[in-house]
Short mmCIF file of N, CA and C in Angstrom, two decimals:
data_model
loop_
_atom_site.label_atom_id
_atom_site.label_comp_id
_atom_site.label_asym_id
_atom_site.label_seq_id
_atom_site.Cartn_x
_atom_site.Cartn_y
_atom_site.Cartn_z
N UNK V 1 -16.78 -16.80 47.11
CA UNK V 1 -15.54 -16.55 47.83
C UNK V 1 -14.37 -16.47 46.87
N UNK V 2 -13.37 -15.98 47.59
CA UNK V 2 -12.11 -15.45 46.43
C UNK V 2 -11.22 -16.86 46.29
N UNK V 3 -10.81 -17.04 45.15
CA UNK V 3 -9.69 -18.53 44.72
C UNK V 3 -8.19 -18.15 44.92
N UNK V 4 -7.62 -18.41 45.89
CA UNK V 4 -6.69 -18.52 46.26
C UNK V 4 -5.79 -19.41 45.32
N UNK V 5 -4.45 -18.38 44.36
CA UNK V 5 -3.62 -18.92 43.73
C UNK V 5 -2.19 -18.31 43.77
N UNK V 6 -2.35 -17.95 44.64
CA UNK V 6 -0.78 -17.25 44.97
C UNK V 6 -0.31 -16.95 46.26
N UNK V 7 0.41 -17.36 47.22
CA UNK V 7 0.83 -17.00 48.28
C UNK V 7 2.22 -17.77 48.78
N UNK V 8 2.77 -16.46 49.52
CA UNK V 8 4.32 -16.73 50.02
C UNK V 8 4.29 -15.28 50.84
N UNK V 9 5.42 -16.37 51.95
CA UNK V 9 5.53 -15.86 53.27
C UNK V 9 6.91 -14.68 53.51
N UNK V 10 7.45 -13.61 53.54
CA UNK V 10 8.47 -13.43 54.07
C UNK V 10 8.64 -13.09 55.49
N UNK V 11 9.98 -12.40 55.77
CA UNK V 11 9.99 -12.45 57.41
C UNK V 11 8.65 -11.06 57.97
N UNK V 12 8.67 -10.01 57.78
CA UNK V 12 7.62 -9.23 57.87
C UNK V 12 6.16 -9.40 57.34
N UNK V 13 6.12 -10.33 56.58
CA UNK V 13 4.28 -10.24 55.47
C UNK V 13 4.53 -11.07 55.24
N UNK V 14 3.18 -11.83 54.95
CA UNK V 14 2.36 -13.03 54.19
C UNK V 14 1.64 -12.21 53.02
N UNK V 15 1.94 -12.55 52.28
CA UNK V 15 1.33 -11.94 50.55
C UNK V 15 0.41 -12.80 50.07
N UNK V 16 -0.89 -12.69 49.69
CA UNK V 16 -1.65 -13.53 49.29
C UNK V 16 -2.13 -13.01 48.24
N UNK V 17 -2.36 -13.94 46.67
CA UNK V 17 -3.19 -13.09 45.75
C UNK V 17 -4.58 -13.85 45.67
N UNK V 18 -5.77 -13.49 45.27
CA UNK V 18 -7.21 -13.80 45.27
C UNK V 18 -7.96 -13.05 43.78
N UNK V 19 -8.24 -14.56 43.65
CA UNK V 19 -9.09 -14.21 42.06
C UNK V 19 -10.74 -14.27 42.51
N UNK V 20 -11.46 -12.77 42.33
CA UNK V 20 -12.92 -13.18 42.51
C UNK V 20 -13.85 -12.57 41.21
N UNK V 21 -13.53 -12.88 40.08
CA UNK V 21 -14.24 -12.41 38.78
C UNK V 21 -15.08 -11.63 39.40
N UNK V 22 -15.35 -10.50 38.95
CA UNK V 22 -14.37 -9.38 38.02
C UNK V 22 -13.39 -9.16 39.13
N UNK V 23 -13.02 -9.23 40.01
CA UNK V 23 -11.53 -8.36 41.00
C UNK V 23 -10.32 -9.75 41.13
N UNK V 24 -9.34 -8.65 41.50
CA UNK V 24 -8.36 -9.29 42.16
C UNK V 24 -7.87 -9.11 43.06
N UNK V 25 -7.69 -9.69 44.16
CA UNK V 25 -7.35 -8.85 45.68
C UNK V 25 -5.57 -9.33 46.31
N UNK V 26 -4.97 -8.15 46.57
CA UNK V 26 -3.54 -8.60 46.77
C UNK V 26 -2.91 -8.48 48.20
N UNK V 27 -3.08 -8.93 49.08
CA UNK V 27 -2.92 -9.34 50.31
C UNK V 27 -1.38 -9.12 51.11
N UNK V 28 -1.29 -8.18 51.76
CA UNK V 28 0.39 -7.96 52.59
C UNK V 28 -0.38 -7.73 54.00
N UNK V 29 -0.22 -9.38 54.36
CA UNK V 29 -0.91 -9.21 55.61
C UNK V 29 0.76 -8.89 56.97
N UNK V 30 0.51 -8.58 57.90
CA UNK V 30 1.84 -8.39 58.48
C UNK V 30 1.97 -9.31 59.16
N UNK V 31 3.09 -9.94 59.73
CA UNK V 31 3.43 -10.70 60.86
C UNK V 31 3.80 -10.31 62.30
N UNK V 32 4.04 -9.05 62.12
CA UNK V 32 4.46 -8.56 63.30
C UNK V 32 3.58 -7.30 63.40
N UNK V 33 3.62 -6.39 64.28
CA UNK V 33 2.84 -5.19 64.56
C UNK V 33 3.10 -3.49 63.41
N UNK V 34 3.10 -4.03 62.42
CA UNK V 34 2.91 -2.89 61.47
C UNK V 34 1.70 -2.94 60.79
N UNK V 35 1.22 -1.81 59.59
CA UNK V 35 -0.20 -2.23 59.51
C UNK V 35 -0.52 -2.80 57.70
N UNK V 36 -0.89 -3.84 57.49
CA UNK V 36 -1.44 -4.35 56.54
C UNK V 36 -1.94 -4.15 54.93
N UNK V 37 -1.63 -4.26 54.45
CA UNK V 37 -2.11 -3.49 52.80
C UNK V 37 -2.89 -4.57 52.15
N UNK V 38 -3.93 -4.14 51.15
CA UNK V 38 -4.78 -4.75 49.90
C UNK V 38 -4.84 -4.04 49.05
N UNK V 39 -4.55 -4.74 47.71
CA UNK V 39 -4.57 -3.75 46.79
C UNK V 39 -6.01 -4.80 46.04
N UNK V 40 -6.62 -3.72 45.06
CA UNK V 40 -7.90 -4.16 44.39
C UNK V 40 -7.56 -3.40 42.96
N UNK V 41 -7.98 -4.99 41.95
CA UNK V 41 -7.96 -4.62 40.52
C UNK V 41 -9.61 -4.65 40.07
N UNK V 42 -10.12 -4.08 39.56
CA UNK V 42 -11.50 -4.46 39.25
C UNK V 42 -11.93 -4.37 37.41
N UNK V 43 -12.43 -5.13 37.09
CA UNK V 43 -13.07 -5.18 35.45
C UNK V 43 -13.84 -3.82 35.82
N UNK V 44 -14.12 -3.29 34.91
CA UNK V 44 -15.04 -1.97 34.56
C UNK V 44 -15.66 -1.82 33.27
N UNK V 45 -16.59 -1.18 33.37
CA UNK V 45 -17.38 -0.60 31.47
C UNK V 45 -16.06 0.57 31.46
N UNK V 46 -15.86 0.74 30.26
CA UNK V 46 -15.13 1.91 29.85
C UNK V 46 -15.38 2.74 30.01
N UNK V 47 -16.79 3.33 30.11
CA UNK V 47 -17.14 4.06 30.29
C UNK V 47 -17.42 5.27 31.36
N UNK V 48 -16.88 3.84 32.41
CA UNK V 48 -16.90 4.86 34.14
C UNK V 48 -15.53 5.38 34.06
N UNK V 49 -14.85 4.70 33.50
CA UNK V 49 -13.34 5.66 33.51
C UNK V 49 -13.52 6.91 32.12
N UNK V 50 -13.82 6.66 31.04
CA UNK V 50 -13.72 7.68 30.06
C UNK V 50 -14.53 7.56 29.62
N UNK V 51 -15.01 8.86 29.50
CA UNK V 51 -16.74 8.85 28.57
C UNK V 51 -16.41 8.74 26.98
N UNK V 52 -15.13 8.96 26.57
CA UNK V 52 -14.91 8.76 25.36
C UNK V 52 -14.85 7.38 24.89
N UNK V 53 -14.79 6.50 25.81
CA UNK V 53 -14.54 4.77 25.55
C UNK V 53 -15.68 4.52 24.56
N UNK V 54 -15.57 3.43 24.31
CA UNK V 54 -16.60 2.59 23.19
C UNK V 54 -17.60 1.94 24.30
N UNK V 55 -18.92 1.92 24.08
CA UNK V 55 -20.12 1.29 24.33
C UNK V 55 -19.83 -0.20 24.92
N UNK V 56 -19.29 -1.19 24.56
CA UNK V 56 -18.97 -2.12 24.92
C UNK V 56 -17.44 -2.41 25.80
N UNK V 57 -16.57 -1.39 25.77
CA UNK V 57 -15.31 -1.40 26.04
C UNK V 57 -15.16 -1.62 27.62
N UNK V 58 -14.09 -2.79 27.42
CA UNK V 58 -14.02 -2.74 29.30
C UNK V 58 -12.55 -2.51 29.67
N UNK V 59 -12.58 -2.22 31.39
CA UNK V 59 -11.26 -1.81 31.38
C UNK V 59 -10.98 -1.67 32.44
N UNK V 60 -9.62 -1.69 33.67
CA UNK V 60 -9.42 -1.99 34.84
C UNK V 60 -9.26 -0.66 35.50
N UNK V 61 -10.16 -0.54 37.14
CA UNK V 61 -10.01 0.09 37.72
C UNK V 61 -9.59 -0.45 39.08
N UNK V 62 -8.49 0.32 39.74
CA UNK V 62 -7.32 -0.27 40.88
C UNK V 62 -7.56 0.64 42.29
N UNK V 63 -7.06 0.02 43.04
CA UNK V 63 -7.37 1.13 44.75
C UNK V 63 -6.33 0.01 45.58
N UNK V 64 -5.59 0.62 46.41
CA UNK V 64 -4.38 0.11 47.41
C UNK V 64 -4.81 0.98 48.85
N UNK V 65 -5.08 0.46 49.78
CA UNK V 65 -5.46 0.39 51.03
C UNK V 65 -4.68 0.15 52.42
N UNK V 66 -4.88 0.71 53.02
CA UNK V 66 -3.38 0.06 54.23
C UNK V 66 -4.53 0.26 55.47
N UNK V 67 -4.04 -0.98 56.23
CA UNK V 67 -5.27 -0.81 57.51
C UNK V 67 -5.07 0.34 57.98
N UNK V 68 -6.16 0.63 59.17
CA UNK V 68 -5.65 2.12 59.74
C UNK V 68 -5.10 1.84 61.24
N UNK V 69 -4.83 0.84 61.81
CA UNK V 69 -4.21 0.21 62.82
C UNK V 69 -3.11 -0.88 62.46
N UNK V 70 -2.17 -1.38 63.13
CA UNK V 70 -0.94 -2.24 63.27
C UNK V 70 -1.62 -3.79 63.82
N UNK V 71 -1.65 -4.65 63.01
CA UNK V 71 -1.82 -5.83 63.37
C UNK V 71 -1.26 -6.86 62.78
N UNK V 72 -2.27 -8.42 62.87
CA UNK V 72 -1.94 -8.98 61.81
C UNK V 72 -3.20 -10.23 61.21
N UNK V 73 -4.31 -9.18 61.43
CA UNK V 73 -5.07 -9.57 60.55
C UNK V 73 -5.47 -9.20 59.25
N UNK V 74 -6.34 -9.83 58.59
CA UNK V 74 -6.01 -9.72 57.02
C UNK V 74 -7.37 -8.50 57.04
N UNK V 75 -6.50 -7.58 56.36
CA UNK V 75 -7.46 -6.50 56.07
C UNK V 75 -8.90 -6.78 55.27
N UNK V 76 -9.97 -5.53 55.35
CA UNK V 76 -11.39 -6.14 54.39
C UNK V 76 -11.01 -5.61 53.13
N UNK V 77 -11.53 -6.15 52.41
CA UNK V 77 -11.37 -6.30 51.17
C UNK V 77 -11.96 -4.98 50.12
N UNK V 78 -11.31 -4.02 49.66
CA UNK V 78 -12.30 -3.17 48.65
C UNK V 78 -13.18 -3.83 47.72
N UNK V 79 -14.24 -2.44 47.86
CA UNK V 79 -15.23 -2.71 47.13
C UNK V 79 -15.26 -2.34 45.72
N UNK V 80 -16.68 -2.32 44.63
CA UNK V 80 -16.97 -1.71 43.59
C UNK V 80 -18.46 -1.48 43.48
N UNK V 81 -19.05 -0.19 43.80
CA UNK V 81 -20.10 -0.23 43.62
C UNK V 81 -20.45 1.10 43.20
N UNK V 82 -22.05 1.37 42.49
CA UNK V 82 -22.39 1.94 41.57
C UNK V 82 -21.37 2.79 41.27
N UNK V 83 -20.38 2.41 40.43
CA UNK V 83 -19.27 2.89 39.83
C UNK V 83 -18.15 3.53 40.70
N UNK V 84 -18.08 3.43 41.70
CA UNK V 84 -16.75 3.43 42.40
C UNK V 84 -16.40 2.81 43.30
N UNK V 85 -15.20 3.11 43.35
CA UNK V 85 -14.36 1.76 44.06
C UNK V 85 -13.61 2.55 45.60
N UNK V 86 -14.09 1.39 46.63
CA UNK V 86 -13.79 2.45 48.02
C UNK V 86 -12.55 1.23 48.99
N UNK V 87 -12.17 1.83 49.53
CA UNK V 87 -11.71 0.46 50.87
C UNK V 87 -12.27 0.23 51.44
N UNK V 88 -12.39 -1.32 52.16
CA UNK V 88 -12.89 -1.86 52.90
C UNK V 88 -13.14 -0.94 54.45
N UNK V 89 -13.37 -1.32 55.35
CA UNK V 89 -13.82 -1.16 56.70
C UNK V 89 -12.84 -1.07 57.41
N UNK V 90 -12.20 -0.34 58.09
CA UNK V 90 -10.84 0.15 58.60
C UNK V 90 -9.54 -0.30 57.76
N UNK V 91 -9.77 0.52 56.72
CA UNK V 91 -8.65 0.77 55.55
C UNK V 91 -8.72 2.19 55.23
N UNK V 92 -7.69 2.81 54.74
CA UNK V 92 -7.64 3.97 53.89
C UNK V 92 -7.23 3.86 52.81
N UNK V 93 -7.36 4.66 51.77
CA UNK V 93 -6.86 4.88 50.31
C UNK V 93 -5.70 5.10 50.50
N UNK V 94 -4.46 4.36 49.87
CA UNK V 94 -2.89 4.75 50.33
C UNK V 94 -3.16 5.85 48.61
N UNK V 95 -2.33 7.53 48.99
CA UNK V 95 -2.76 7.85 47.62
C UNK V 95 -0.96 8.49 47.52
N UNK V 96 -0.71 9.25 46.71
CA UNK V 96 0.93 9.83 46.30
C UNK V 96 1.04 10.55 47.21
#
């Protein structure tokens, strides 16, 4: 389970941060009826990001998520698997 070492409340969101080696999960849960965000840091081989990296080289890959409904439960958590990284279960990729 994730180690809870950071959290504070404002009037709209509860912000929570979560350490779960290799990730980090960043929590804007809402208080009122808007919809929720997680952002995800993840350790990586260098190599899934640049094939030019070094053999041993590691290096962070990130994904920010916003529920796809208005609540105020705490969104699921992104994943990392065989080399990519998705949102959780009623989340989307927030992208530019």
């Amino acid at each position: 389970d994730c180690t809870h070492f950071l959290h504070f409340s404002a009037a709209k969101a509860i912000v929570s941060l979560f350490k779960n080696c290799p990730e980090y999960c960043n929590y804007g849960v809402s208080k009122q009826e808007l919809k929720s965000c997680i952002g995800g840091v993840f350790v990586v081989p260098g190599k899934e990001v640049d094939a030019k990296a070094a053999k041993n080289k590691m290096t962070t890959a990130s994904i920010l998520c916003q529920a796809d409904s208005a609540g105020t439960s705490k969104p699921a958590e992104p994943t990392y698997e065989n080399g990519k990284i998705a949102c959780g279960k009623g989340t989307t990729e927030v992208t530019k």
